[in-house]
Each structure stands twice: as C-alpha cells, then as structure tokens.
Coordinates of C-alpha atoms in Angstrom, one line a residue:
Chain A
M1221 CA 119.6 87.6 84.2
S1222 CA 123.0 88.4 85.5
P1223 CA 123.5 87.5 89.2
I1224 CA 124.1 91.2 90.0
A1225 CA 120.8 92.3 88.6
L1226 CA 119.1 89.3 90.3
L1227 CA 120.6 90.6 93.5
F1228 CA 119.6 94.2 93.4
G1229 CA 116.5 93.8 91.2
G1230 CA 115.1 91.0 93.3
F1231 CA 115.7 92.9 96.5
L1232 CA 114.0 96.0 95.4
L1233 CA 111.0 94.0 93.9
L1234 CA 110.5 92.1 97.1
L1235 CA 110.8 95.1 99.2
L1236 CA 108.1 97.0 97.2
V1237 CA 105.6 94.2 97.6
G1238 CA 105.9 94.5 101.4
T1239 CA 108.1 91.4 102.1
P1240 CA 109.8 91.8 105.4
I1241 CA 113.3 93.5 104.8
A1242 CA 115.1 90.6 106.3
V1243 CA 113.6 88.1 103.8
A1244 CA 114.0 90.4 100.9
L1245 CA 117.8 90.7 101.7
G1246 CA 118.1 86.9 102.4
L1247 CA 116.2 85.6 99.5
S1248 CA 117.8 88.0 96.8
G1249 CA 121.2 87.1 98.1
T1250 CA 120.4 83.3 98.0
L1251 CA 119.1 83.6 94.5
A1252 CA 122.2 85.5 93.3
I1253 CA 124.4 82.8 95.0
L1254 CA 122.4 80.1 93.2
A1255 CA 122.5 81.8 89.8
A1256 CA 126.3 82.5 90.0
D1257 CA 126.9 79.1 91.5
L1258 CA 128.9 80.4 94.4
G1259 CA 128.3 77.4 96.7
I1260 CA 125.0 77.3 98.5
M1261 CA 126.4 76.4 101.9
A1262 CA 127.5 80.1 102.3
V1263 CA 123.8 80.7 103.1
P1264 CA 123.5 78.8 106.3
T1265 CA 127.0 79.5 107.2
N1266 CA 126.7 83.3 107.0
I1267 CA 123.3 83.4 108.6
Y1268 CA 124.5 81.4 111.7
A1269 CA 127.9 83.3 111.9
G1270 CA 125.9 86.6 111.3
V1271 CA 124.1 86.4 114.7
A1272 CA 126.5 84.2 116.7
K1273 CA 128.8 87.3 117.6
Y1274 CA 129.5 88.3 121.0
P1275 CA 129.2 92.1 120.4
L1276 CA 125.8 91.8 119.2
L1277 CA 124.8 90.6 122.6
A1278 CA 124.8 94.3 123.7
I1279 CA 121.7 95.0 121.5
P1280 CA 119.0 92.9 123.1
V1281 CA 120.3 93.9 126.6
F1282 CA 120.2 97.5 125.9
I1283 CA 116.8 97.3 124.4
L1284 CA 115.6 95.3 127.5
A1285 CA 117.2 98.0 129.8
G1286 CA 115.4 100.9 127.9
L1287 CA 112.1 99.0 128.3
I1288 CA 112.6 98.3 131.9
F1289 CA 113.2 102.0 132.6
E1290 CA 110.2 102.9 130.6
R1291 CA 107.8 100.6 132.4
A1292 CA 109.3 101.4 135.8
G1293 CA 108.1 104.9 135.1
V1294 CA 111.3 106.8 135.8
A1295 CA 110.3 109.4 133.0
R1296 CA 107.6 110.7 135.2
Q1297 CA 110.1 111.7 137.9
I1298 CA 112.6 113.1 135.6
V1299 CA 109.7 115.3 134.1
T1300 CA 108.8 116.7 137.5
F1301 CA 112.6 117.5 138.2
A1302 CA 113.0 119.1 134.8
S1303 CA 110.0 121.3 135.2
S1304 CA 111.2 122.3 138.6
I1305 CA 114.2 123.8 136.9
V1306 CA 112.8 125.1 133.8
G1307 CA 109.2 126.0 135.1
D1308 CA 106.1 125.4 132.8
R1309 CA 105.2 128.8 131.3
N1310 CA 106.0 130.3 128.0
G1311 CA 106.8 127.0 126.3
G1312 CA 108.5 125.7 129.4
L1313 CA 106.8 122.3 129.2
A1314 CA 107.8 121.8 125.6
V1315 CA 111.4 122.4 126.6
V1316 CA 111.1 120.0 129.5
A1317 CA 109.9 117.4 127.0
V1318 CA 112.9 117.7 124.8
L1319 CA 115.3 117.6 127.7
V1320 CA 113.7 114.5 129.2
C1321 CA 113.8 112.9 125.8
M1322 CA 117.6 113.6 125.8
V1323 CA 118.1 112.2 129.4
M1324 CA 116.1 109.1 128.5
G1325 CA 118.2 108.8 125.3
G1326 CA 121.1 108.3 127.6
I1327 CA 119.5 105.2 129.0
S1328 CA 117.8 103.6 126.0
G1329 CA 119.5 103.4 122.5
S1330 CA 116.4 103.4 120.4
G1331 CA 114.2 106.3 119.3
P1332 CA 110.7 104.7 119.2
A1333 CA 111.3 103.5 122.9
D1334 CA 112.4 106.9 124.0
A1335 CA 109.3 108.4 122.2
A1336 CA 106.9 106.0 123.8
A1337 CA 108.3 106.7 127.3
V1338 CA 108.2 110.4 127.1
A1339 CA 105.0 110.9 125.1
T1340 CA 102.9 108.8 127.6
V1341 CA 103.9 111.0 130.5
M1342 CA 104.2 114.3 128.7
I1343 CA 101.2 114.6 126.2
P1344 CA 98.5 114.6 128.7
S1345 CA 100.1 117.4 130.9
M1346 CA 101.1 119.3 127.7
R1347 CA 97.5 119.2 126.5
K1348 CA 96.4 120.6 130.0
A1349 CA 98.7 123.4 129.7
G1350 CA 97.3 124.5 126.3
Y1351 CA 99.7 122.8 123.7
P1352 CA 97.8 121.1 120.7
A1353 CA 98.5 117.4 120.8
A1354 CA 99.8 117.6 117.2
F1355 CA 102.5 120.1 118.4
S1356 CA 103.4 117.9 121.5
A1357 CA 103.6 114.7 119.4
S1358 CA 105.8 116.3 116.8
V1359 CA 108.1 117.8 119.4
I1360 CA 108.6 114.5 121.3
A1361 CA 109.1 112.5 118.1
A1362 CA 112.0 114.7 116.8
A1363 CA 113.6 114.9 120.3
A1364 CA 113.6 111.3 120.8
A1365 CA 115.5 110.9 117.5
T1366 CA 118.5 112.1 119.5
A1367 CA 118.4 108.8 121.5
I1368 CA 120.2 107.1 118.5
L1369 CA 123.1 109.7 118.8
I1370 CA 123.2 110.1 122.4
P1371 CA 125.1 107.0 123.9
P1372 CA 124.2 104.3 124.4
S1373 CA 123.0 103.7 120.9
V1374 CA 121.9 100.4 119.2
A1375 CA 122.6 101.9 115.7
F1376 CA 126.4 102.7 116.8
I1377 CA 126.7 99.1 118.0
I1378 CA 125.6 97.7 114.7
Y1379 CA 127.8 100.2 112.8
S1380 CA 130.9 99.0 114.9
V1381 CA 130.0 95.2 114.1
L1382 CA 129.9 96.2 110.4
V1383 CA 132.9 98.6 110.4
P1384 CA 135.3 97.1 113.0
Q1385 CA 137.8 100.1 112.6
A1386 CA 135.3 102.1 114.6
S1387 CA 135.1 100.9 118.2
V1388 CA 131.9 101.2 120.3
P1389 CA 133.5 103.4 122.9
A1390 CA 134.8 105.7 120.1
L1391 CA 131.4 105.9 118.4
F1392 CA 129.6 106.5 121.7
A1393 CA 132.0 109.4 122.7
A1394 CA 131.7 110.8 119.0
G1395 CA 127.9 110.8 119.2
L1396 CA 127.7 112.8 122.4
I1397 CA 128.4 116.4 121.1
P1398 CA 126.4 115.9 117.8
G1399 CA 123.5 114.6 120.0
L1400 CA 123.5 117.5 122.2
L1401 CA 123.6 119.7 119.1
A1402 CA 120.6 117.9 117.6
G1403 CA 118.8 118.3 120.7
L1404 CA 119.5 122.2 120.7
S1405 CA 118.4 122.2 117.2
I1406 CA 115.1 121.1 118.4
L1407 CA 115.0 123.3 121.4
I1408 CA 115.3 126.6 119.4
P1409 CA 112.4 126.2 117.1
V1410 CA 110.3 124.7 119.9
V1411 CA 110.8 127.7 122.1
I1412 CA 110.1 130.2 119.1
L1413 CA 107.1 128.3 117.9
S1414 CA 105.5 128.0 121.4
R1415 CA 106.0 131.7 122.2
R1416 CA 104.8 132.8 118.8
H1417 CA 101.5 130.8 119.1
G1418 CA 101.1 131.4 122.8
F1419 CA 101.3 127.6 123.8
G1420 CA 101.6 126.8 127.3
L1421 CA 100.8 130.2 128.7
A1422 CA 98.5 128.8 131.2
G1423 CA 101.0 126.7 133.0
A1424 CA 100.1 123.3 134.4
G1425 CA 100.0 124.2 138.2
P1426 CA 102.5 125.2 140.9
R1427 CA 106.2 124.6 140.2
P1428 CA 107.3 121.5 142.0
P1429 CA 110.0 121.9 144.7
F1430 CA 113.4 121.5 143.4
W1431 CA 115.2 119.3 146.2
R1432 CA 112.1 117.1 146.6
S1433 CA 111.8 116.4 143.0
L1434 CA 115.7 115.8 142.7
R1435 CA 115.5 113.1 145.3
D1436 CA 112.6 111.4 143.4
A1437 CA 114.3 111.6 140.1
I1438 CA 117.9 110.7 141.2
W1439 CA 117.4 107.0 140.6
G1440 CA 116.5 107.5 137.0
L1441 CA 119.1 110.2 136.5
L1442 CA 121.9 107.9 137.8
A1443 CA 121.2 105.4 135.1
P1444 CA 123.1 107.2 132.2
V1445 CA 125.9 107.9 134.8
I1446 CA 126.3 104.3 135.5
I1447 CA 126.2 103.2 131.9
L1448 CA 128.5 105.8 130.5
G1449 CA 130.7 106.1 133.6
G1450 CA 131.3 102.3 133.7
L1451 CA 132.3 102.3 129.9
R1452 CA 134.4 105.4 130.2
L1453 CA 136.3 103.9 133.2
G1454 CA 136.8 100.7 131.3
V1455 CA 135.0 98.8 134.0
F1456 CA 132.4 97.2 131.8
T1457 CA 132.2 96.0 128.1
P1458 CA 129.1 97.4 126.4
T1459 CA 127.3 94.4 126.9
E1460 CA 128.2 94.4 130.6
A1461 CA 127.2 97.9 131.0
A1462 CA 123.7 97.1 129.4
V1463 CA 123.2 94.2 131.9
V1464 CA 124.3 96.2 134.9
A1465 CA 121.6 98.8 133.8
V1466 CA 119.0 96.0 133.4
F1467 CA 119.5 94.8 137.0
Y1468 CA 119.6 98.5 138.3
G1469 CA 116.4 99.2 136.5
L1470 CA 114.8 96.0 138.0
L1471 CA 115.9 97.1 141.5
I1472 CA 114.4 100.7 141.1
G1473 CA 111.3 99.2 139.6
T1474 CA 110.6 96.5 142.2
V1475 CA 112.1 98.1 145.4
V1476 CA 112.2 101.8 144.9
L1477 CA 109.4 102.8 142.9
R1478 CA 107.3 99.4 143.2
T1479 CA 105.8 99.8 139.7
L1480 CA 107.2 96.7 138.2
T1481 CA 105.2 93.4 138.9
F1482 CA 106.1 90.0 138.2
R1483 CA 103.9 90.0 135.2
K1484 CA 105.1 93.2 133.8
I1485 CA 108.7 91.8 133.9
G1486 CA 107.6 88.8 131.9
D1487 CA 105.9 91.1 129.4
V1488 CA 109.0 93.3 129.2
L1489 CA 111.3 90.2 128.5
A1490 CA 109.0 89.0 125.7
E1491 CA 108.6 92.4 124.3
S1492 CA 112.3 93.2 124.2
A1493 CA 113.2 89.7 122.9
E1494 CA 110.8 90.1 120.0
M1495 CA 112.1 93.7 119.2
S1496 CA 115.6 92.4 119.2
A1497 CA 114.9 89.4 117.1
V1498 CA 113.3 91.7 114.5
I1499 CA 116.6 93.7 114.3
L1500 CA 118.9 90.6 114.6
I1501 CA 117.2 88.6 111.9
V1502 CA 117.7 91.6 109.5
I1503 CA 121.5 91.5 110.5
A1504 CA 121.6 87.7 110.0
L1505 CA 119.9 87.6 106.5
A1506 CA 121.7 90.9 105.3
G1507 CA 125.0 88.8 105.8
V1508 CA 123.8 86.7 102.7
F1509 CA 123.0 89.8 100.7
A1510 CA 126.5 91.3 101.6
W1511 CA 128.5 88.1 101.1
A1512 CA 126.9 87.5 97.6
G1513 CA 127.3 91.3 96.7
S1514 CA 130.9 91.5 97.6
T1515 CA 131.7 88.0 96.1
L1516 CA 130.3 89.1 92.8
G1517 CA 132.1 92.5 93.0
A1518 CA 128.7 94.3 92.8
F1519 CA 129.4 97.0 95.6
D1520 CA 132.8 97.9 94.1
A1521 CA 131.2 98.4 90.8
V1522 CA 128.5 100.7 92.2
A1523 CA 131.1 102.7 94.1
D1524 CA 133.3 102.8 91.0
G1525 CA 130.3 104.1 89.0
I1526 CA 129.7 107.0 91.5
L1527 CA 133.3 107.8 91.5
S1528 CA 133.7 108.1 87.7
F1529 CA 130.6 110.2 87.6
T1530 CA 132.3 112.7 89.9
G1531 CA 135.4 112.5 92.0
N1532 CA 134.7 115.8 93.8
E1533 CA 134.5 115.0 97.4
I1534 CA 132.1 117.7 98.4
V1535 CA 129.8 116.9 95.6
V1536 CA 129.7 113.2 96.7
L1537 CA 129.3 114.1 100.3
L1538 CA 126.3 116.4 99.4
L1539 CA 124.8 113.9 97.2
L1540 CA 125.1 111.2 99.8
N1541 CA 123.5 113.2 102.4
V1542 CA 120.6 113.9 100.3
A1543 CA 120.2 110.4 99.2
L1544 CA 120.5 109.1 102.8
L1545 CA 117.8 111.6 104.0
G1546 CA 115.5 110.3 101.2
V1547 CA 116.2 106.6 102.0
G1548 CA 115.9 107.5 105.9
M1549 CA 112.3 108.7 105.2
L1550 CA 111.4 105.2 103.9
L1551 CA 113.4 102.8 105.9
D1552 CA 114.5 102.5 109.6
A1553 CA 118.2 103.3 110.4
I1554 CA 119.3 99.5 111.0
S1555 CA 118.0 98.4 107.6
V1556 CA 119.7 101.3 106.1
F1557 CA 123.0 100.4 107.6
L1558 CA 122.8 96.8 106.7
I1559 CA 121.9 97.6 103.0
L1560 CA 124.0 100.6 102.3
L1561 CA 127.2 100.2 104.3
P1562 CA 128.7 97.6 102.0
L1563 CA 128.1 100.1 99.3
L1564 CA 129.6 103.0 101.0
E1565 CA 132.6 101.4 102.6
P1566 CA 134.5 101.6 99.3
L1567 CA 133.6 105.4 99.0
V1568 CA 134.9 106.0 102.6
A1569 CA 138.1 104.4 101.8
A1570 CA 138.4 106.3 98.4
F1571 CA 138.2 109.6 100.1
G1572 CA 140.0 108.6 103.3
W1573 CA 137.2 109.8 105.5
D1574 CA 137.2 108.9 109.2
P1575 CA 135.0 105.9 109.7
V1576 CA 134.0 107.2 113.3
W1577 CA 132.9 110.5 111.8
F1578 CA 131.3 108.9 108.9
G1579 CA 129.2 106.7 111.4
V1580 CA 128.0 109.7 113.1
V1581 CA 127.0 111.5 109.9
L1582 CA 125.1 108.5 108.8
T1583 CA 123.5 108.0 112.1
M1584 CA 122.4 111.6 112.1
N1585 CA 120.8 111.5 108.7
L1586 CA 119.0 108.5 109.9
A1587 CA 117.9 110.1 113.1
I1588 CA 116.2 112.8 111.0
G1589 CA 114.5 110.0 109.0
Q1590 CA 113.0 108.6 112.1
F1591 CA 110.6 111.6 112.3
T1592 CA 110.1 112.6 108.6
P1593 CA 107.0 111.1 107.1
P1594 CA 105.9 108.6 105.5
M1595 CA 107.9 106.0 107.3
A1596 CA 108.8 107.9 110.5
V1597 CA 108.9 105.3 113.4
N1598 CA 109.0 107.9 116.1
L1599 CA 106.0 109.8 114.6
M1600 CA 104.0 106.7 114.4
V1601 CA 104.7 106.0 118.2
T1602 CA 103.7 109.6 119.3
S1603 CA 100.9 110.0 116.9
R1604 CA 99.2 106.8 118.3
I1605 CA 99.7 108.0 121.9
A1606 CA 98.4 111.5 121.2
G1607 CA 95.4 110.1 119.2
V1608 CA 96.5 112.5 116.2
P1609 CA 96.8 111.4 112.6
M1610 CA 100.4 111.9 111.2
E1611 CA 99.2 114.3 108.4
H1612 CA 98.1 116.9 111.2
M1613 CA 101.8 117.1 112.4
T1614 CA 103.5 117.8 109.1
G1615 CA 103.2 121.6 109.5
W1616 CA 105.2 121.4 112.8
I1617 CA 107.5 118.6 111.9
A1618 CA 108.8 120.7 108.7
W1619 CA 110.4 123.2 111.1
L1620 CA 112.0 120.6 113.3
V1621 CA 113.4 118.8 110.3
L1622 CA 114.9 121.7 108.9
S1623 CA 116.5 122.8 112.0
M1624 CA 118.1 119.3 112.6
V1625 CA 119.4 119.3 109.0
G1626 CA 121.2 122.6 110.1
A1627 CA 122.8 120.6 113.0
L1628 CA 123.8 117.9 110.5
A1629 CA 125.4 120.3 108.3
L1630 CA 127.6 121.6 111.1
V1631 CA 128.8 118.1 111.9
V1632 CA 129.4 117.5 108.1
I1633 CA 131.5 120.7 107.8
F1634 CA 133.2 120.7 111.1
P1635 CA 134.2 116.9 111.7
E1636 CA 135.9 118.0 115.0
L1637 CA 132.4 118.3 116.5
A1638 CA 132.3 114.5 116.4
L1639 CA 136.0 113.6 116.7
W1640 CA 137.3 116.0 119.3
L1641 CA 135.7 114.1 122.3
P1642 CA 136.8 110.6 121.5
R1643 CA 140.4 111.9 120.7
R1644 CA 140.4 113.7 123.9
L1645 CA 139.5 110.4 125.7
G1646 CA 142.1 108.5 123.7
Y1647 CA 139.7 106.3 121.7
L1648 CA 141.0 107.4 118.4
Chain B
M268 CA 101.4 101.6 107.9
T269 CA 102.7 99.8 110.9
V270 CA 100.8 102.0 113.6
D271 CA 98.3 99.6 115.0
R272 CA 99.8 96.3 114.5
E273 CA 99.1 95.0 117.9
E274 CA 95.4 95.6 117.6
D275 CA 94.8 94.5 114.0
A276 CA 97.1 91.4 113.9
P277 CA 94.2 89.0 113.4
V278 CA 96.0 85.6 113.5
E279 CA 97.4 85.5 117.0
R280 CA 97.5 88.2 119.6
G281 CA 100.9 88.9 121.3
G282 CA 101.2 86.6 124.4
V283 CA 99.4 83.5 123.1
V284 CA 102.4 82.4 120.8
P285 CA 104.6 79.9 122.5
E286 CA 107.7 81.2 120.7
R287 CA 107.3 84.4 122.2
A288 CA 107.3 83.0 125.8
L289 CA 110.4 80.8 124.9
A290 CA 112.3 83.9 123.3
A291 CA 111.5 85.8 126.7
A292 CA 113.1 82.9 128.7
A293 CA 116.1 82.8 126.4
M294 CA 116.4 86.5 127.1
A295 CA 116.2 86.0 130.9
V296 CA 118.8 83.3 131.0
L297 CA 121.1 85.2 128.7
C298 CA 120.9 88.4 131.2
A299 CA 121.4 86.1 134.1
I300 CA 124.6 84.6 132.8
T301 CA 126.0 87.9 131.6
F302 CA 125.2 89.5 135.1
A303 CA 126.6 86.5 137.1
N304 CA 129.7 87.0 135.0
V305 CA 130.1 90.6 136.0
V306 CA 129.5 89.9 139.7
A307 CA 131.9 87.0 139.7
R308 CA 134.6 89.0 138.1
Y309 CA 134.5 91.8 140.4
L310 CA 133.7 90.0 143.7
T311 CA 136.0 87.0 143.2
A312 CA 139.1 86.4 141.3
Y313 CA 137.2 83.7 139.6
S314 CA 136.1 84.3 135.9
F315 CA 133.8 82.2 134.0
A316 CA 134.1 84.0 130.8
F317 CA 133.8 80.6 129.0
T318 CA 130.0 81.0 129.3
E319 CA 130.3 83.6 126.4
E320 CA 129.7 80.6 124.1
Y321 CA 126.4 79.7 125.8
S322 CA 125.4 83.3 125.7
V323 CA 126.0 83.6 121.9
F324 CA 124.0 80.4 121.4
L325 CA 121.1 81.8 123.4
L326 CA 121.4 84.9 121.2
V327 CA 120.8 82.8 118.1
V328 CA 118.0 80.8 119.7
M329 CA 116.3 84.0 120.8
T330 CA 116.6 85.6 117.4
F331 CA 114.8 82.7 115.6
L332 CA 112.2 82.2 118.3
G333 CA 111.4 86.0 118.3
T334 CA 111.3 86.1 114.4
S335 CA 108.7 83.4 114.5
A336 CA 106.7 85.4 117.0
A337 CA 107.0 88.5 115.2
I338 CA 105.7 86.8 112.0
A339 CA 102.5 86.0 114.0
T340 CA 102.1 89.5 115.3
D341 CA 103.3 91.2 112.0
R342 CA 106.1 93.1 113.7
H343 CA 108.8 92.5 111.0
I344 CA 110.2 95.7 109.5
R345 CA 108.6 96.0 106.0
I346 CA 107.4 98.8 103.6
T347 CA 103.7 98.8 103.7
V348 CA 103.1 102.3 102.4
L349 CA 102.8 101.2 98.8
V350 CA 100.8 98.0 99.4
D351 CA 98.3 100.0 101.6
K352 CA 97.4 102.1 98.5
L353 CA 96.4 99.0 96.4
A354 CA 92.7 97.9 96.0
P355 CA 91.7 95.1 98.3
G356 CA 92.0 92.3 95.7
R357 CA 95.6 93.3 94.6
R358 CA 96.5 93.8 98.4
R359 CA 95.5 90.2 98.9
V360 CA 97.8 89.1 96.1
A361 CA 100.7 91.2 97.6
G362 CA 100.0 89.6 101.1
V363 CA 100.0 86.0 99.7
L364 CA 103.2 87.0 97.8
C365 CA 105.2 88.5 100.6
W366 CA 104.4 85.9 103.1
G367 CA 104.8 83.1 100.7
V368 CA 108.2 84.4 99.8
A369 CA 109.0 84.3 103.5
A370 CA 108.0 80.7 103.7
V371 CA 110.4 79.9 100.8
M372 CA 113.3 81.7 102.3
F373 CA 113.0 79.8 105.7
G374 CA 112.1 76.6 103.9
L375 CA 115.5 76.9 102.0
L376 CA 117.1 77.7 105.4
S377 CA 115.6 74.7 106.9
W378 CA 117.0 72.4 104.2
Y379 CA 120.5 73.9 103.8
G380 CA 120.7 74.6 107.5
G381 CA 120.1 70.8 108.0
Q382 CA 122.9 70.2 105.8
F383 CA 125.2 72.5 107.6
A384 CA 124.3 70.9 110.9
Y385 CA 124.7 67.4 109.3
D386 CA 128.3 68.4 108.0
N387 CA 129.2 69.6 111.6
W388 CA 128.1 66.2 113.0
R389 CA 129.8 64.1 110.2
F390 CA 133.1 65.8 110.5
E391 CA 132.8 65.8 114.4
E392 CA 133.6 69.5 114.7
T393 CA 134.0 70.7 118.3
S394 CA 133.7 74.4 119.3
P395 CA 137.0 76.3 120.0
G396 CA 136.1 77.5 123.5
L397 CA 134.5 74.5 125.5
G398 CA 134.9 71.6 123.1
V399 CA 131.2 71.1 122.6
P400 CA 130.1 69.3 119.5
V401 CA 129.2 72.2 117.2
W402 CA 126.2 70.2 115.7
L403 CA 124.5 70.6 119.2
Y404 CA 124.4 74.3 118.6
T405 CA 123.9 74.5 114.8
V406 CA 121.1 71.8 114.6
W407 CA 118.7 74.6 116.2
L408 CA 119.1 76.5 112.9
P409 CA 117.2 74.0 110.8
I410 CA 114.8 73.2 113.6
L411 CA 113.7 76.7 114.3
S412 CA 113.7 77.6 110.7
I413 CA 110.9 74.9 110.4
V414 CA 109.0 76.7 113.0
I415 CA 109.3 80.0 111.2
T416 CA 108.3 78.3 107.9
I417 CA 105.1 77.0 109.3
R418 CA 104.3 80.4 110.9
A419 CA 104.9 82.0 107.5
L420 CA 102.7 79.5 105.7
M421 CA 99.9 80.0 108.2
R422 CA 100.2 83.7 107.4
T423 CA 100.2 83.1 103.8
I424 CA 96.9 81.0 104.1
A425 CA 95.4 83.9 106.2
A426 CA 96.5 86.4 103.6
A427 CA 94.8 84.2 100.9
R428 CA 91.4 84.2 102.8
G429 CA 91.8 88.0 103.0
N430 CA 92.1 88.2 106.8
A431 CA 95.7 89.5 107.1
P432 CA 97.3 92.8 106.2

C-alpha cells in the first residue's frame, strides 16, 4: 500500500471503529512515516514540539476561566438582569436565554461550557413559563454555538497556532460582528416561533427591578470587559487575559457570591485540566499526521485535484461550505481544524483568500455543526440537562440551523462583515 | 453517543484516578506562575518571563496526565455513532480494537520517546532559555506515555470482558 493511501485510509478506518481521534491521527501518521521510511524520530519530536508552545497555554486557562464563571453561578445574576430589561412575556424568556448565551460566550470560549452554564439556570424557569423543554434546549444549544465566534474563542486560538499569519487579536476582532450576527439569526426565529406557538405567555412572575439586578449582575458583566478590554489595550497577551479572568472569577466566587468552596475549586481544576488535555493531545498527535502528509506531498495533491476539477472560486467556496457543514455534523470544531487545515491551506493560497476571513467562515460552519445532529456537542449537553432525547428537538433545531446558515452566507458574500473591525483596530 | 459518559464509565469514576489529581495540580501551578508574572510585570519593574519555559513544560505534563485520566473516564473525542449501532458481540470487537490501537500508539511513543530523551541526554543539549538540560523535560514524554499505555491496556481488557463501551 502506498504511504499516502495508508495515511488517509488508515485514519478513516480507525476513526470509524471509534478510536479516539488523537490516536487515529497519530497512528496513521506514524504508519505512513514507517512505510515511506521518512525517519521515525519525527514522531516523538513532532508530538513534544506540538504541545510545548507558548500560545497554546491560553487554551487551558480560558477553559478554566469559563468553568470557574459557570460554577460561581454568574449566569443566574445575568439572567435576572436580562429579564429586567426584556421582560418575560411573549417569548421574552427565550430572548433572555439567547442574550445570556452571548454574554457568557464573551467569558468562555467553548460552546458546550456555555450551553451547560445557561441551560442549568434557564431550562427550569422556561419550563415554568410554559416553554416545552425540547424548545428551550434547542434554543440554548444553538445560541451557545456563538461562544466560539464571540471572543475569546478556543477555536480561534488553535486556528492562529496553525495559521500564524492570522493573529489571535485579529481573529478575535473579526469574530465579533459575525458572532453577533449569528446570535441575531437565532433571536429572529426564536421570537417568531414562541409567538406563533404561544410559548411563555404566562410569564414567570413579576419583572425584577432594573437597578438591583444590575448591581448583582455587574460582577459577571465586567468579565468580558476585562478580558476584551485588556486585549484591546495591549495590556495582556491572550494567555495573560485568561489568567486574569481566572483570578477575577475566583475572587467573585469566593468573596462576592461565596458560591465556590475549596472542594469545588479542586474539582474545576481537574475538570478543566482533563478537558484541555483532550484537546491538546489531538493537537499533539495531529502534528504527526500533518508532518507525514506534507512531507509526502499528500495535501498538495488533494488541493491540486480539487483545483483541476474546477478553478471557479465561487463553486469551490460553495462546495467547501457544504462539505464543512457535513463534516461539522460528525466531528467537533477543533478536530476539523486539525484534520482539514493542512488540506485547505493550499486552496486559500491559490485563491488569495484572506486567512482571517477564512478562519471566521470555517469557525462559523463548525459553530453550526455544534448544534446539528447526530454529533452535536451542544445539543448533547442541553438534552441531558433538559432530560429530553435529542430526536425530539430536530423539529425546532431545523429552523435555527437554517437561519444561522443565512448568517453564514452573509459573511461569505460580504467578507467586510468579518474584516472591517480588525482593520479599523489596526490588526490587519 | 457521549451523552452520559460520567455515569456509565465502568472502569473508574472521575475523581479516583491519580492522574486526574496530578493534572489538576499542574493546572494550578501553571496559573499561579502566569498570574505571578502579570502581577510582577505591572507592580514592579522586575520581570521573570523566563518562567515561560516552566509553564510550557507544565502544559506538556498536564496534557499527558489528562490524556491518561480521560482514557479511564472515556472522555476522549471519538465517533461512537456507528459503533453504537453494532450488535453487542461486534461492539465488543470494536471496543477491543479501538483501545488496543490506542495502547499501540502510546506504546510506540514510550519507546521512541525514550530514544528521543536519550538523544537529548547523550548530546548534552540544554534549553535555549534557562540552560536546563533538555532531557529533564523530555524524559517525561516516555514516562507518561507508559502510564497512558497501561491505562489503554486496562481499557482494552475491560472491553474484552464486555464491560466497557
């Protein structure tokens, strides 16, 4: 068998029998290196160097920050504040859920963490106000997908490590408007559906007083301001911004809200270490796959194949988005980046696409994949919390997917939606 | 699917795996060093950015410890949609295959990682930042890979007995 066939064939086979993605990437890469006699010491070298990178430090620290804010329970105060503005009648509570997901997305950089934080607080009160649990769980899963677009975003940090021309601040800035647009694309069908089906007509009690709830929520609301403000002013590197958020979250959790006990902090540390390790080991072993593929010239061959099939930019872009949506339904965003970016980079270069814009489009596709069954990480989290099987949610999910695909189309057609802000801030 | 992983991981429940506690400790030290760095840089003129080398090393250690813990709790990213559709007998075969393959990967990494660290020691390489002998860092790659290999083998045996997903 040729080494290239071994690389791609071996990977697919291992993936399908349920091998962890990290192992499937690492082993198929190792076998291809052995078969082509490329020098086996590339395996440990690439794996060690793949993780031992300063920019990657930001990933575990942002994951930890997100979990600390989740466990400290800041979501509850933000929910109360948002309902004091929106009210809870005529779909108001569903609107609140979407808005809180977006704010929490400005603290954490991962969709499932965001979904867990908001679903725990919102689903019980939405049920009381007359929303079916399947609807609430669908809305929160979809809105939480904006977390990987709204800065900070773990997906953008990994993209920047893989594509160094796109800096983290530029990507963070570029994700903001598409992230808000994605949030809006969820809000519109949510309002229409709630009104049409008469959800939440009852309301969940008296409207909370504005100033009082602002005072309670201000601690949580300040977190995105500190993270993004610090990055914008150039005071912090992404890793430093994340660590400041961690200690700020600890302060709120232990002194202000008094929700974090010593035991809970230990738990959060272990949880975030494990979650980060699961991501970082994929990055480490994907390095072997990428090294084998590029040394064998496999990725250029695939890109050439696509280009010889059609050189039409619009056709390629369209096919790419369809393929990405499909892949995103089966795999999580980070694995898709690591597997596909080496293949896509020659295409990006061939068409002269802006790497920052391309990163946003890629991430938006994968955000949609986070709540599209069967492998929808956000839906899994919310369906478990709501106690509703995922199959009962597909009717609601279809509308939300359709609407966010519309937002994606806008960003693909008008790249300025992503690129205007980073250019304005001088990152491009 | 990966929905109820915490509940139905039969081998070990979350907190009992020692690697998990050690990974948490690595995470804590990592954050403490980074935060101390930020504070020192803004409150004093003194910068100890050289600790970057230690932070990056802790990141590697945390990754391998966490990988081992995540094998025990079955938290790794993998596609289970297809395997879940198989009949129980075939699912057992797939389970043995997928964890056995993981043991092979980390077994290879233990061996070649050992050679890698041995080369670092033999050629007396030192780190560019602090001048620390590089093998002191890289020797943990094979050591922790052995730990992961053992975990993967335990999982393979559990799968063969039919009590692991």
